[in-house]
Amino acid sequence: MLSPTYPIRTARLLLRPMTGDDVEPMLRYKSLPDVVRYVPYGPLSREDIAERITTRWGRTELTEPGQGMTLAIEEQGTGRLVGDVVLFWHSAENRSGEVGYILAPDAMGLGYATEAAEMMLRLAFEELGLHRVVARLDERNAASARLAERLGMRREARMVDEEWCKDEWCTMLIYALLEDEWRAANAV
Ligand SMILES: CC(C)(COP(=O)(O)OP(=O)(O)OC[C@H]1O[C@@H](n2cnc3c(N)ncnc32)[C@H](O)[C@@H]1OP(=O)(O)O)[C@@H](O)C(=O)NCCC(=O)NCCS
């Protein structure tokens, strides 16, 4: 079970549950075809986002496998919504999960996604007690692959034409990080 106290603070960001006030700022990036090109949804409308915030993106804790927790990424100081990050809990028996991330274009290139995803990995390993966390990405998504590598994740697989996404077969890369590797890299 993972039940964080919000907001979760990193050096430059706050991670927090989404609210209705996030619909407009989210629309600015989740409606852009280029931004959602390699995520499993969208482009989204204002109504899509509002509906998801009250349903699947509204979860603030993980109580059982099969759930995902999506958090807004807010810039400290300005209060600007810069993106969102997600942690999925896949299996209790295998203690496995997955991270995902998306940023608004004007917030890319600052290290914000790395900072937010590092916190999600910390929650996954240190609080939820996961053993293995993966990132799954389209092999054309070079920025996402660089991010996974910055997070210390290992490229483990290239799955040719694994998914039918947005009217074409997509070749997926699997990156992974183990609890021991996380602890070794983050030892104080
Ligand atoms: C994937 C995505 C989140 C990566 O965003 P990003 O801005 O490149 O990643 P970060 O926020 O971690 O920033 C890292 C970049 O900023 C640079 N940077 C600048 N200051 C930095 C800092 N203080 N710390 C770390 N990196 C910094 C890094 O060099 C890096 O640039 P590079 O990849 O060109 O070398 C973004 O491209 C995105 O939202 N894409 C659309 C959604 C998507 O595809 N999501 C993933 C689906 S699998």
Short mmCIF file of C-alpha atoms and ligand atoms in Angstrom, two decimals:
data_model
loop_
_atom_site.label_atom_id
_atom_site.label_comp_id
_atom_site.label_asym_id
_atom_site.label_seq_id
_atom_site.Cartn_x
_atom_site.Cartn_y
_atom_site.Cartn_z
CA MET A 1 0.00 0.00 0.00
CA LEU A 2 1.22 3.49 -0.82
CA SER A 3 -0.47 6.47 0.76
CA PRO A 4 1.77 9.55 0.47
CA THR A 5 1.33 12.83 2.31
CA TYR A 6 0.76 15.63 -0.20
CA PRO A 7 2.26 17.68 -1.62
CA ILE A 8 5.40 15.65 -2.21
CA ARG A 9 8.33 18.05 -2.46
CA THR A 10 11.41 17.64 -4.65
CA ALA A 11 14.15 20.23 -5.14
CA ARG A 12 12.16 22.33 -7.62
CA LEU A 13 8.73 20.69 -7.84
CA LEU A 14 5.62 19.66 -5.98
CA LEU A 15 3.88 16.39 -6.87
CA ARG A 16 0.24 16.44 -5.89
CA PRO A 17 -3.20 15.05 -6.75
CA MET A 18 -4.94 16.67 -9.69
CA THR A 19 -7.88 19.02 -9.30
CA GLY A 20 -10.42 20.60 -11.62
CA ASP A 21 -8.14 23.65 -11.85
CA ASP A 22 -5.64 21.49 -13.75
CA VAL A 23 -7.95 20.90 -16.72
CA GLU A 24 -6.98 24.07 -18.63
CA PRO A 25 -3.20 23.84 -18.09
CA MET A 26 -3.30 20.12 -18.97
CA LEU A 27 -5.27 20.81 -22.12
CA ARG A 28 -2.33 22.93 -23.31
CA TYR A 29 -0.14 19.83 -23.62
CA LYS A 30 -2.47 16.81 -23.69
CA SER A 31 -4.28 18.21 -26.73
CA LEU A 32 -1.08 18.47 -28.76
CA PRO A 33 -0.57 15.56 -31.21
CA ASP A 34 3.22 15.86 -31.02
CA VAL A 35 3.26 15.65 -27.21
CA VAL A 36 0.92 12.65 -26.95
CA ARG A 37 2.42 10.90 -29.99
CA TYR A 38 3.93 8.09 -27.90
CA VAL A 39 1.55 7.93 -24.94
CA PRO A 40 -1.41 5.54 -24.93
CA TYR A 41 -4.11 8.23 -25.29
CA GLY A 42 -5.05 11.48 -26.93
CA PRO A 43 -5.00 14.08 -28.18
CA LEU A 44 -7.48 14.80 -25.41
CA SER A 45 -10.29 17.34 -25.25
CA ARG A 46 -11.18 19.50 -22.24
CA GLU A 47 -14.04 17.07 -21.47
CA ASP A 48 -11.74 14.01 -21.72
CA ILE A 49 -9.32 15.54 -19.23
CA ALA A 50 -12.03 16.62 -16.79
CA GLU A 51 -13.52 13.13 -16.87
CA ARG A 52 -10.16 11.41 -16.34
CA ILE A 53 -9.25 13.67 -13.42
CA THR A 54 -12.40 12.54 -11.60
CA THR A 55 -11.90 8.87 -12.49
CA ARG A 56 -8.64 7.11 -13.38
CA TRP A 57 -6.34 10.09 -12.70
CA GLY A 58 -8.03 10.86 -9.38
CA ARG A 59 -6.34 8.13 -7.37
CA THR A 60 -4.15 9.51 -4.57
CA GLU A 61 -2.99 6.19 -3.11
CA LEU A 62 -2.27 2.65 -4.28
CA THR A 63 -4.16 0.06 -2.29
CA GLU A 64 -3.94 -2.97 -4.57
CA PRO A 65 -2.18 -4.19 -7.72
CA GLY A 66 -3.71 -3.13 -11.00
CA GLN A 67 -3.98 0.50 -9.89
CA GLY A 68 -2.13 3.54 -11.20
CA MET A 69 -1.53 6.83 -9.40
CA THR A 70 -1.14 9.92 -11.59
CA LEU A 71 0.19 13.09 -9.97
CA ALA A 72 0.37 16.63 -11.23
CA ILE A 73 3.87 18.12 -11.47
CA GLU A 74 3.82 21.70 -10.24
CA GLU A 75 6.73 24.12 -10.38
CA GLN A 76 7.52 25.45 -6.92
CA GLY A 77 7.31 29.21 -6.60
CA THR A 78 5.25 29.82 -9.74
CA GLY A 79 2.53 27.21 -9.09
CA ARG A 80 2.67 26.39 -12.81
CA LEU A 81 1.48 22.91 -13.83
CA VAL A 82 4.34 21.55 -15.94
CA GLY A 83 3.29 17.94 -16.53
CA ASP A 84 2.26 14.75 -14.83
CA VAL A 85 3.83 11.52 -13.73
CA VAL A 86 2.34 8.09 -13.06
CA LEU A 87 3.23 5.02 -11.02
CA PHE A 88 1.47 1.74 -11.79
CA TRP A 89 1.48 -1.15 -9.34
CA HIS A 90 1.33 -4.25 -11.51
CA SER A 91 1.78 -7.25 -9.20
CA ALA A 92 1.91 -7.87 -5.45
CA GLU A 93 3.50 -11.30 -5.85
CA ASN A 94 6.26 -10.06 -8.17
CA ARG A 95 6.41 -6.65 -6.47
CA SER A 96 6.50 -5.00 -9.88
CA GLY A 97 5.46 -1.63 -11.25
CA GLU A 98 5.92 0.91 -14.00
CA VAL A 99 6.60 4.64 -14.29
CA GLY A 100 5.40 7.07 -16.94
CA TYR A 101 5.79 10.80 -17.53
CA ILE A 102 4.72 13.68 -19.74
CA LEU A 103 5.69 17.35 -19.75
CA ALA A 104 4.30 20.50 -21.32
CA PRO A 105 6.61 21.60 -24.17
CA ASP A 106 7.69 24.79 -22.39
CA ALA A 107 8.83 22.70 -19.40
CA MET A 108 10.98 20.24 -21.35
CA GLY A 109 14.76 20.38 -21.24
CA LEU A 110 14.99 21.44 -17.59
CA GLY A 111 15.30 18.06 -15.89
CA TYR A 112 11.79 18.27 -14.43
CA ALA A 113 10.65 14.85 -15.71
CA THR A 114 13.78 13.22 -14.29
CA GLU A 115 13.23 14.93 -10.93
CA ALA A 116 9.56 13.89 -10.77
CA ALA A 117 10.19 10.32 -11.95
CA GLU A 118 13.04 9.89 -9.45
CA MET A 119 10.57 10.69 -6.69
CA MET A 120 8.10 8.15 -8.09
CA LEU A 121 10.88 5.54 -8.07
CA ARG A 122 11.68 6.45 -4.47
CA LEU A 123 8.02 5.94 -3.53
CA ALA A 124 7.90 2.68 -5.49
CA PHE A 125 10.99 1.16 -3.89
CA GLU A 126 11.11 2.73 -0.45
CA GLU A 127 7.42 3.04 0.44
CA LEU A 128 5.47 0.60 -1.73
CA GLY A 129 8.29 -1.95 -1.44
CA LEU A 130 8.52 -2.87 -5.10
CA HIS A 131 11.30 -5.13 -6.38
CA ARG A 132 11.30 -4.07 -10.04
CA VAL A 133 10.04 -1.00 -11.90
CA VAL A 134 9.92 -0.72 -15.69
CA ALA A 135 9.44 2.00 -18.26
CA ARG A 136 7.89 0.97 -21.59
CA LEU A 137 8.43 3.23 -24.53
CA ASP A 138 8.17 3.43 -28.29
CA GLU A 139 11.66 3.03 -29.71
CA ARG A 140 11.25 6.28 -31.67
CA ASN A 141 10.80 8.21 -28.42
CA ALA A 142 14.42 9.22 -27.97
CA ALA A 143 13.73 11.78 -25.22
CA SER A 144 11.98 9.12 -23.14
CA ALA A 145 14.84 6.64 -23.65
CA ARG A 146 17.37 9.29 -22.52
CA LEU A 147 15.21 9.94 -19.47
CA ALA A 148 15.04 6.23 -18.57
CA GLU A 149 18.83 6.07 -18.85
CA ARG A 150 19.24 9.17 -16.68
CA LEU A 151 17.09 7.40 -14.09
CA GLY A 152 19.63 4.58 -14.07
CA MET A 153 17.30 2.13 -15.78
CA ARG A 154 18.71 -0.67 -17.89
CA ARG A 155 17.53 -1.30 -21.44
CA GLU A 156 16.42 -4.93 -21.33
CA ALA A 157 14.30 -5.61 -24.36
CA ARG A 158 13.26 -4.43 -27.80
CA MET A 159 9.88 -5.93 -28.66
CA VAL A 160 9.30 -5.67 -32.40
CA ASP A 161 5.77 -4.60 -33.41
CA GLU A 162 4.55 -5.39 -29.91
CA GLU A 163 1.66 -2.92 -29.75
CA TRP A 164 -0.95 -1.63 -32.17
CA CYS A 165 -0.93 2.03 -31.25
CA LYS A 166 -2.51 4.92 -33.11
CA ASP A 167 -3.03 3.03 -36.38
CA GLU A 168 0.37 1.36 -36.65
CA TRP A 169 2.50 -1.35 -35.08
CA CYS A 170 4.92 0.03 -32.55
CA THR A 171 8.23 -1.46 -31.51
CA MET A 172 8.59 -1.07 -27.77
CA LEU A 173 11.66 -0.81 -25.55
CA ILE A 174 11.60 -2.06 -21.98
CA TYR A 175 13.81 -0.34 -19.41
CA ALA A 176 14.02 -1.67 -15.86
CA LEU A 177 15.46 -0.90 -12.45
CA LEU A 178 15.65 -3.21 -9.45
CA GLU A 179 15.25 -2.28 -5.79
CA ASP A 180 18.86 -3.26 -5.02
CA GLU A 181 20.15 -1.11 -7.87
CA TRP A 182 18.05 1.81 -6.65
CA ARG A 183 19.36 1.44 -3.11
CA ALA A 184 22.97 1.14 -4.28
CA ALA A 185 22.65 4.25 -6.44
CA ASN A 186 20.89 6.23 -3.70
CA ALA A 187 22.88 5.12 -0.64
CA VAL A 188 23.55 8.02 1.67
C1 LIG B 1 9.69 12.17 -22.29
C2 LIG B 1 9.79 13.61 -21.76
C3 LIG B 1 9.03 13.72 -20.46
C4 LIG B 1 11.25 13.96 -21.55
O1 LIG B 1 11.31 15.33 -21.22
P1 LIG B 1 12.73 16.04 -21.02
O2 LIG B 1 12.47 17.46 -20.77
O3 LIG B 1 13.65 15.65 -22.13
O4 LIG B 1 13.28 15.32 -19.71
P2 LIG B 1 13.73 16.08 -18.38
O5 LIG B 1 12.66 16.98 -17.92
O6 LIG B 1 14.22 15.05 -17.46
O7 LIG B 1 14.90 17.01 -18.90
C5 LIG B 1 16.10 16.43 -19.32
C6 LIG B 1 16.72 17.28 -20.40
O8 LIG B 1 16.95 18.57 -19.86
C7 LIG B 1 18.36 18.78 -19.73
N1 LIG B 1 18.54 19.41 -18.40
C8 LIG B 1 18.66 20.72 -18.22
N2 LIG B 1 18.76 20.98 -16.90
C9 LIG B 1 18.71 19.80 -16.26
C10 LIG B 1 18.76 19.43 -14.89
N3 LIG B 1 18.88 20.34 -13.93
N4 LIG B 1 18.65 18.12 -14.57
C11 LIG B 1 18.52 17.17 -15.53
N5 LIG B 1 18.46 17.49 -16.85
C12 LIG B 1 18.56 18.79 -17.22
C13 LIG B 1 19.01 17.43 -19.90
O9 LIG B 1 20.29 17.55 -20.48
C14 LIG B 1 18.06 16.72 -20.82
O10 LIG B 1 18.23 17.09 -22.15
P3 LIG B 1 18.65 15.97 -23.25
O11 LIG B 1 17.71 14.80 -23.12
O12 LIG B 1 18.51 16.71 -24.53
O13 LIG B 1 20.03 15.59 -22.90
C15 LIG B 1 9.20 14.62 -22.79
O14 LIG B 1 9.90 14.51 -23.99
C16 LIG B 1 7.72 14.41 -23.04
O15 LIG B 1 6.87 14.84 -22.25
N6 LIG B 1 7.39 13.76 -24.16
C17 LIG B 1 5.99 13.57 -24.53
C18 LIG B 1 5.32 12.53 -23.64
C19 LIG B 1 6.01 11.19 -23.73
O16 LIG B 1 6.40 10.74 -24.80
N7 LIG B 1 6.17 10.56 -22.55
C20 LIG B 1 6.86 9.28 -22.43
C21 LIG B 1 6.06 8.16 -22.89
S1 LIG B 1 6.98 6.63 -22.75
#
